[in-house]
PDB file of C-alpha atoms in Angstrom:
ATOM      1  CA  GLU A   1     -18.695 -35.095  13.062  1.00 84.00           C
ATOM      2  CA  ILE A   2     -15.431 -36.436  11.708  1.00 88.00           C
ATOM      3  CA  GLU A   3     -16.680 -36.195   8.129  1.00 90.00           C
ATOM      4  CA  ALA A   4     -17.937 -32.654   8.746  1.00 89.00           C
ATOM      5  CA  ALA A   5     -14.522 -31.658  10.154  1.00 88.00           C
ATOM      6  CA  LYS A   6     -12.750 -33.215   7.150  1.00 88.00           C
ATOM      7  CA  GLU A   7     -15.037 -31.368   4.749  1.00 87.00           C
ATOM      8  CA  LYS A   8     -14.462 -28.093   6.578  1.00 86.00           C
ATOM      9  CA  ALA A   9     -10.692 -28.645   6.372  1.00 84.00           C
ATOM     10  CA  ARG A  10     -10.950 -29.412   2.617  1.00 81.00           C
ATOM     11  CA  THR A  11     -12.994 -26.249   2.065  1.00 80.00           C
ATOM     12  CA  GLU A  12     -10.496 -24.127   4.017  1.00 78.00           C
ATOM     13  CA  ARG A  13      -7.550 -25.640   2.097  1.00 73.00           C
ATOM     14  CA  ALA A  14      -9.284 -24.892  -1.203  1.00 70.00           C
ATOM     15  CA  ALA A  15      -9.871 -21.277  -0.135  1.00 71.00           C
ATOM     16  CA  VAL A  16      -6.187 -20.889   0.785  1.00 66.00           C
ATOM     17  CA  GLN A  17      -5.150 -22.381  -2.563  1.00 64.00           C
ATOM     18  CA  ARG A  18      -7.479 -19.991  -4.437  1.00 64.00           C
ATOM     19  CA  SER A  19      -6.059 -16.991  -2.582  1.00 68.00           C
ATOM     20  CA  GLN A  20      -2.503 -18.154  -3.271  1.00 63.00           C
ATOM     21  CA  LEU A  21      -3.284 -18.448  -6.955  1.00 63.00           C
ATOM     22  CA  THR A  22      -4.624 -14.933  -6.911  1.00 85.00           C
ATOM     23  CA  LEU A  23      -1.578 -13.635  -5.024  1.00 86.00           C
ATOM     24  CA  GLU A  24       0.597 -15.461  -7.541  1.00 85.00           C
ATOM     25  CA  LYS A  25      -1.281 -13.780 -10.388  1.00 89.00           C
ATOM     26  CA  LEU A  26      -0.899 -10.354  -8.735  1.00 93.00           C
ATOM     27  CA  SER A  27       2.800 -11.011  -8.181  1.00 94.00           C
ATOM     28  CA  SER A  28       3.240 -12.141 -11.778  1.00 94.00           C
ATOM     29  CA  ARG A  29       1.443  -9.048 -13.086  1.00 93.00           C
ATOM     30  CA  LEU A  30       3.671  -6.808 -10.974  1.00 96.00           C
ATOM     31  CA  ASN A  31       6.804  -8.582 -12.192  1.00 96.00           C
ATOM     32  CA  ASP A  32       5.588  -8.146 -15.782  1.00 96.00           C
ATOM     33  CA  LEU A  33       5.289  -4.389 -15.123  1.00 96.00           C
ATOM     34  CA  SER A  34       8.912  -4.037 -13.958  1.00 94.00           C
ATOM     35  CA  PRO A  35      10.373  -3.329 -17.423  1.00 96.00           C
ATOM     36  CA  LYS A  36       7.871  -0.452 -17.764  1.00 97.00           C
ATOM     37  CA  MET A  37       9.039   1.252 -14.554  1.00 96.00           C
ATOM     38  CA  GLY A  38       9.648   4.936 -15.188  1.00 95.00           C
ATOM     39  CA  THR A  39       7.293   5.179 -18.172  1.00 95.00           C
ATOM     40  CA  ALA A  40       3.886   6.868 -18.247  1.00 95.00           C
ATOM     41  CA  PRO A  41       2.099   3.715 -19.547  1.00 95.00           C
ATOM     42  CA  GLY A  42       3.835   1.700 -16.813  1.00 96.00           C
ATOM     43  CA  GLY A  43       2.633   4.171 -14.203  1.00 95.00           C
ATOM     44  CA  TYR A  44      -0.973   3.871 -15.338  1.00 94.00           C
ATOM     45  CA  GLU A  45      -0.752   0.063 -15.413  1.00 96.00           C
ATOM     46  CA  PHE A  46       0.772   0.089 -11.924  1.00 97.00           C
ATOM     47  CA  GLN A  47      -2.108   2.260 -10.740  1.00 95.00           C
ATOM     48  CA  GLU A  48      -4.621  -0.312 -12.056  1.00 92.00           C
ATOM     49  CA  TRP A  49      -2.601  -3.123 -10.508  1.00 95.00           C
ATOM     50  CA  PHE A  50      -2.453  -1.346  -7.133  1.00 96.00           C
ATOM     51  CA  TYR A  51      -6.231  -1.009  -6.873  1.00 93.00           C
ATOM     52  CA  ASP A  52      -6.670  -4.684  -7.812  1.00 90.00           C
ATOM     53  CA  PHE A  53      -4.147  -5.410  -5.029  1.00 93.00           C
ATOM     54  CA  LEU A  54      -6.190  -3.369  -2.526  1.00 92.00           C
ATOM     55  CA  SER A  55      -9.375  -5.131  -3.621  1.00 88.00           C
ATOM     56  CA  PHE A  56      -7.742  -8.545  -3.125  1.00 87.00           C
ATOM     57  CA  PHE A  57      -7.063  -7.595   0.503  1.00 89.00           C
ATOM     58  CA  GLU A  58     -10.626  -6.226   0.770  1.00 86.00           C
ATOM     59  CA  ILE A  59      -9.442  -2.729   1.659  1.00 92.00           C
ATOM     60  CA  GLU A  60     -12.050  -0.062   0.987  1.00 92.00           C
ATOM     61  CA  ASN A  61     -10.701   2.198  -1.737  1.00 93.00           C
ATOM     62  CA  ARG A  62     -11.507   4.839  -4.293  1.00 93.00           C
ATOM     63  CA  ARG A  63      -9.676   4.961  -7.592  1.00 92.00           C
ATOM     64  CA  PRO A  64      -8.024   8.169  -8.881  1.00 90.00           C
ATOM     65  CA  TYR A  65     -10.075  11.353  -8.990  1.00 90.00           C
ATOM     66  CA  VAL A  66      -9.724  15.115  -9.327  1.00 88.00           C
ATOM     67  CA  THR A  67     -10.831  17.559  -6.651  1.00 84.00           C
ATOM     68  CA  SER A  68     -10.342  21.326  -6.704  1.00 81.00           C
ATOM     69  CA  GLY A  69      -8.279  20.906  -9.846  1.00 81.00           C
ATOM     70  CA  ARG A  70      -5.797  18.545  -8.144  1.00 83.00           C
ATOM     71  CA  GLN A  71      -5.191  14.973  -9.225  1.00 88.00           C
ATOM     72  CA  ILE A  72      -5.452  12.469  -6.356  1.00 91.00           C
ATOM     73  CA  ASP A  73      -4.151   8.950  -7.106  1.00 93.00           C
ATOM     74  CA  GLY A  74      -6.990   7.537  -5.007  1.00 95.00           C
ATOM     75  CA  SER A  75      -7.803   6.850  -1.394  1.00 96.00           C
ATOM     76  CA  VAL A  76      -7.987   4.039   1.127  1.00 96.00           C
ATOM     77  CA  THR A  77     -10.126   3.801   4.238  1.00 95.00           C
ATOM     78  CA  LEU A  78      -8.842   1.543   6.998  1.00 95.00           C
ATOM     79  CA  ASP A  79      -9.894   1.430  10.652  1.00 94.00           C
ATOM     80  CA  GLY A  80     -11.885   4.661  10.321  1.00 92.00           C
ATOM     81  CA  THR A  81      -9.029   6.674   8.808  1.00 94.00           C
ATOM     82  CA  THR A  82      -9.045   7.841   5.213  1.00 94.00           C
ATOM     83  CA  TYR A  83      -5.655   7.891   3.533  1.00 97.00           C
ATOM     84  CA  LEU A  84      -5.037   9.747   0.291  1.00 96.00           C
ATOM     85  CA  VAL A  85      -2.784   7.676  -1.962  1.00 97.00           C
ATOM     86  CA  GLU A  86       0.222   8.818  -3.981  1.00 97.00           C
ATOM     87  CA  LEU A  87       1.778   6.233  -6.314  1.00 97.00           C
ATOM     88  CA  LYS A  88       5.268   6.523  -7.832  1.00 97.00           C
ATOM     89  CA  PHE A  89       6.330   3.868 -10.334  1.00 97.00           C
ATOM     90  CA  THR A  90       9.578   5.572 -11.251  1.00 96.00           C
ATOM     91  CA  SER A  91      13.111   4.238 -11.500  1.00 95.00           C
ATOM     92  CA  SER A  92      14.448   6.947  -9.167  1.00 96.00           C
ATOM     93  CA  GLN A  93      13.675   7.356  -5.496  1.00 97.00           C
ATOM     94  CA  ALA A  94      11.000   9.783  -4.371  1.00 97.00           C
ATOM     95  CA  GLY A  95      12.572  12.989  -3.079  1.00 97.00           C
ATOM     96  CA  ALA A  96      11.670  15.777  -0.692  1.00 97.00           C
ATOM     97  CA  PRO A  97       9.790  17.790  -3.370  1.00 97.00           C
ATOM     98  CA  ASP A  98       7.492  14.766  -3.972  1.00 97.00           C
ATOM     99  CA  ILE A  99       6.793  14.613  -0.240  1.00 97.00           C
ATOM    100  CA  ASP A 100       6.086  18.356  -0.044  1.00 95.00           C
ATOM    101  CA  VAL A 101       3.566  18.256  -2.902  1.00 94.00           C
ATOM    102  CA  PHE A 102       1.768  15.242  -1.426  1.00 95.00           C
ATOM    103  CA  ARG A 103       1.766  16.695   2.101  1.00 94.00           C
ATOM    104  CA  SER A 104      -0.004  19.821   0.800  1.00 92.00           C
ATOM    105  CA  LYS A 105      -2.711  17.620  -0.758  1.00 92.00           C
ATOM    106  CA  VAL A 106      -3.185  15.667   2.497  1.00 94.00           C
ATOM    107  CA  GLU A 107      -3.144  18.690   4.781  1.00 91.00           C
ATOM    108  CA  SER A 108      -5.774  20.490   2.685  1.00 89.00           C
ATOM    109  CA  LYS A 109      -8.324  17.794   3.629  1.00 91.00           C
ATOM    110  CA  ALA A 110     -10.254  17.005   6.830  1.00 87.00           C
ATOM    111  CA  ASP A 111      -8.393  16.525  10.135  1.00 84.00           C
ATOM    112  CA  ASN A 112      -8.630  12.709  10.187  1.00 84.00           C
ATOM    113  CA  THR A 113      -7.081  12.403   6.714  1.00 92.00           C
ATOM    114  CA  MET A 114      -3.632  10.882   6.334  1.00 96.00           C
ATOM    115  CA  GLY A 115      -1.585   9.892   3.308  1.00 97.00           C
ATOM    116  CA  ILE A 116      -0.005   6.687   2.047  1.00 98.00           C
ATOM    117  CA  PHE A 117       2.826   7.314  -0.366  1.00 98.00           C
ATOM    118  CA  VAL A 118       3.924   4.254  -2.346  1.00 98.00           C
ATOM    119  CA  SER A 119       7.234   4.680  -4.159  1.00 98.00           C
ATOM    120  CA  MET A 120       8.399   1.426  -5.691  1.00 97.00           C
ATOM    121  CA  ALA A 121      11.988   2.768  -5.894  1.00 97.00           C
ATOM    122  CA  SER A 122      11.886   3.788  -2.202  1.00 97.00           C
ATOM    123  CA  TYR A 123      12.852   7.230  -0.838  1.00 98.00           C
ATOM    124  CA  SER A 124      15.849   9.464  -0.417  1.00 97.00           C
ATOM    125  CA  SER A 125      16.907   9.960   3.198  1.00 97.00           C
ATOM    126  CA  THR A 126      15.830  13.606   2.870  1.00 97.00           C
ATOM    127  CA  ALA A 127      12.357  12.536   1.724  1.00 97.00           C
ATOM    128  CA  ILE A 128      11.962  10.230   4.734  1.00 97.00           C
ATOM    129  CA  GLN A 129      13.118  13.026   7.024  1.00 96.00           C
ATOM    130  CA  GLU A 130      10.680  15.502   5.416  1.00 95.00           C
ATOM    131  CA  ALA A 131       7.744  13.089   5.770  1.00 96.00           C
ATOM    132  CA  SER A 132       8.523  12.333   9.414  1.00 96.00           C
ATOM    133  CA  GLY A 133       8.173  14.481  12.485  1.00 92.00           C
ATOM    134  CA  ARG A 134       5.669  15.719  14.992  1.00 87.00           C
ATOM    135  CA  LYS A 135       2.112  14.937  13.994  1.00 87.00           C
ATOM    136  CA  THR A 136       3.183  13.318  10.743  1.00 91.00           C
ATOM    137  CA  THR A 137       0.293  12.777   8.371  1.00 93.00           C
ATOM    138  CA  MET A 138       2.080  10.351   6.031  1.00 96.00           C
ATOM    139  CA  LEU A 139       3.031   6.693   5.832  1.00 98.00           C
ATOM    140  CA  LEU A 140       5.733   5.679   3.370  1.00 98.00           C
ATOM    141  CA  LEU A 141       5.623   2.287   1.659  1.00 98.00           C
ATOM    142  CA  ASP A 142       7.959   0.901  -0.982  1.00 98.00           C
ATOM    143  CA  ALA A 143       8.451  -2.251  -3.051  1.00 97.00           C
ATOM    144  CA  SER A 144       9.582  -4.241  -0.006  1.00 97.00           C
ATOM    145  CA  HIS A 145       6.212  -3.630   1.693  1.00 97.00           C
ATOM    146  CA  ILE A 146       4.302  -4.585  -1.455  1.00 97.00           C
ATOM    147  CA  TYR A 147       6.294  -7.788  -1.998  1.00 96.00           C
ATOM    148  CA  PHE A 148       6.026  -8.628   1.714  1.00 96.00           C
ATOM    149  CA  ALA A 149       2.227  -8.557   1.385  1.00 95.00           C
ATOM    150  CA  LEU A 150       2.473 -10.750  -1.723  1.00 94.00           C
ATOM    151  CA  THR A 151       4.748 -13.370  -0.165  1.00 92.00           C
ATOM    152  CA  SER A 152       4.716 -13.361   3.635  1.00 89.00           C
ATOM    153  CA  GLY A 153       1.147 -14.122   4.559  1.00 83.00           C
ATOM    154  CA  MET A 154       0.858 -10.733   6.304  1.00 91.00           C
ATOM    155  CA  SER A 155      -2.047  -8.763   4.883  1.00 93.00           C
ATOM    156  CA  LEU A 156      -1.611  -5.308   3.414  1.00 96.00           C
ATOM    157  CA  SER A 157      -3.990  -3.996   6.101  1.00 96.00           C
ATOM    158  CA  ASP A 158      -1.681  -5.336   8.815  1.00 96.00           C
ATOM    159  CA  ILE A 159       1.374  -3.845   7.091  1.00 97.00           C
ATOM    160  CA  ILE A 160      -0.306  -0.429   6.984  1.00 98.00           C
ATOM    161  CA  ARG A 161      -1.310  -0.802  10.645  1.00 97.00           C
ATOM    162  CA  ARG A 162       2.278  -1.742  11.582  1.00 97.00           C
ATOM    163  CA  VAL A 163       3.751   1.284   9.807  1.00 97.00           C
ATOM    164  CA  ARG A 164       1.030   3.513  11.305  1.00 96.00           C
ATOM    165  CA  ARG A 165       1.752   2.262  14.826  1.00 95.00           C
ATOM    166  CA  HIS A 166       5.463   2.959  14.272  1.00 96.00           C
ATOM    167  CA  ALA A 167       4.677   6.485  13.032  1.00 96.00           C
ATOM    168  CA  SER A 168       2.424   7.083  16.043  1.00 94.00           C
ATOM    169  CA  GLN A 169       5.100   5.873  18.470  1.00 94.00           C
ATOM    170  CA  THR A 170       8.166   7.505  16.894  1.00 95.00           C
ATOM    171  CA  GLY A 171       7.066  10.210  14.452  1.00 95.00           C
ATOM    172  CA  GLU A 172       8.889   8.296  11.679  1.00 97.00           C
ATOM    173  CA  SER A 173       6.819   7.828   8.528  1.00 97.00           C
ATOM    174  CA  TYR A 174       8.906   4.944   7.179  1.00 98.00           C
ATOM    175  CA  LEU A 175       9.497   1.548   8.770  1.00 97.00           C
ATOM    176  CA  SER A 176      11.443  -0.968   6.734  1.00 96.00           C
ATOM    177  CA  VAL A 177      10.079  -4.498   6.536  1.00 96.00           C
ATOM    178  CA  ALA A 178      13.360  -5.718   8.068  1.00 94.00           C
ATOM    179  CA  LYS A 179      12.424  -3.878  11.293  1.00 94.00           C
ATOM    180  CA  PHE A 180       8.881  -5.255  11.607  1.00 93.00           C
ATOM    181  CA  GLY A 181       9.934  -7.585  14.425  1.00 81.00           C
ATOM    182  CA  GLY A 182      10.971  -4.776  16.757  1.00 59.00           C
TER     183      GLY A 182
END
């Protein structure tokens, strides 16, 4: 029994080390993309990186597609809810017009559909205000959420759930990582 327990512990340690190496590779790839922020090629590379990131965390996803003539950056399904995804790899913050365009995409879909907007440069205060409110259909994530998933040990699924719970309780679409404790 002791040998079996030791072997199980070795196997679990090896699995943790493999996942860390993969997280390190994902983190390194993202850091390598930083100089390309704000460029079209950088945006497409970030899109590829993001779906590899989702796959690492075993989150069901669909890569970018076009429906009714509208480009959708992809979708995520978590806990029975489908989230359309909007990715911004720009050097300037996402603004209210970005939120309005994405909201119209989300609200044109089925009732249980929500949206996850990822802006690596974060959001203007007006954008956060526009995305929030009664019956908000959007969650806002930024670079701090992405890096938190890469470094903290908290899974991306749990980060999305935490932001979703906050939105459900307050109507606010954005919850900074610094406020996750409260």
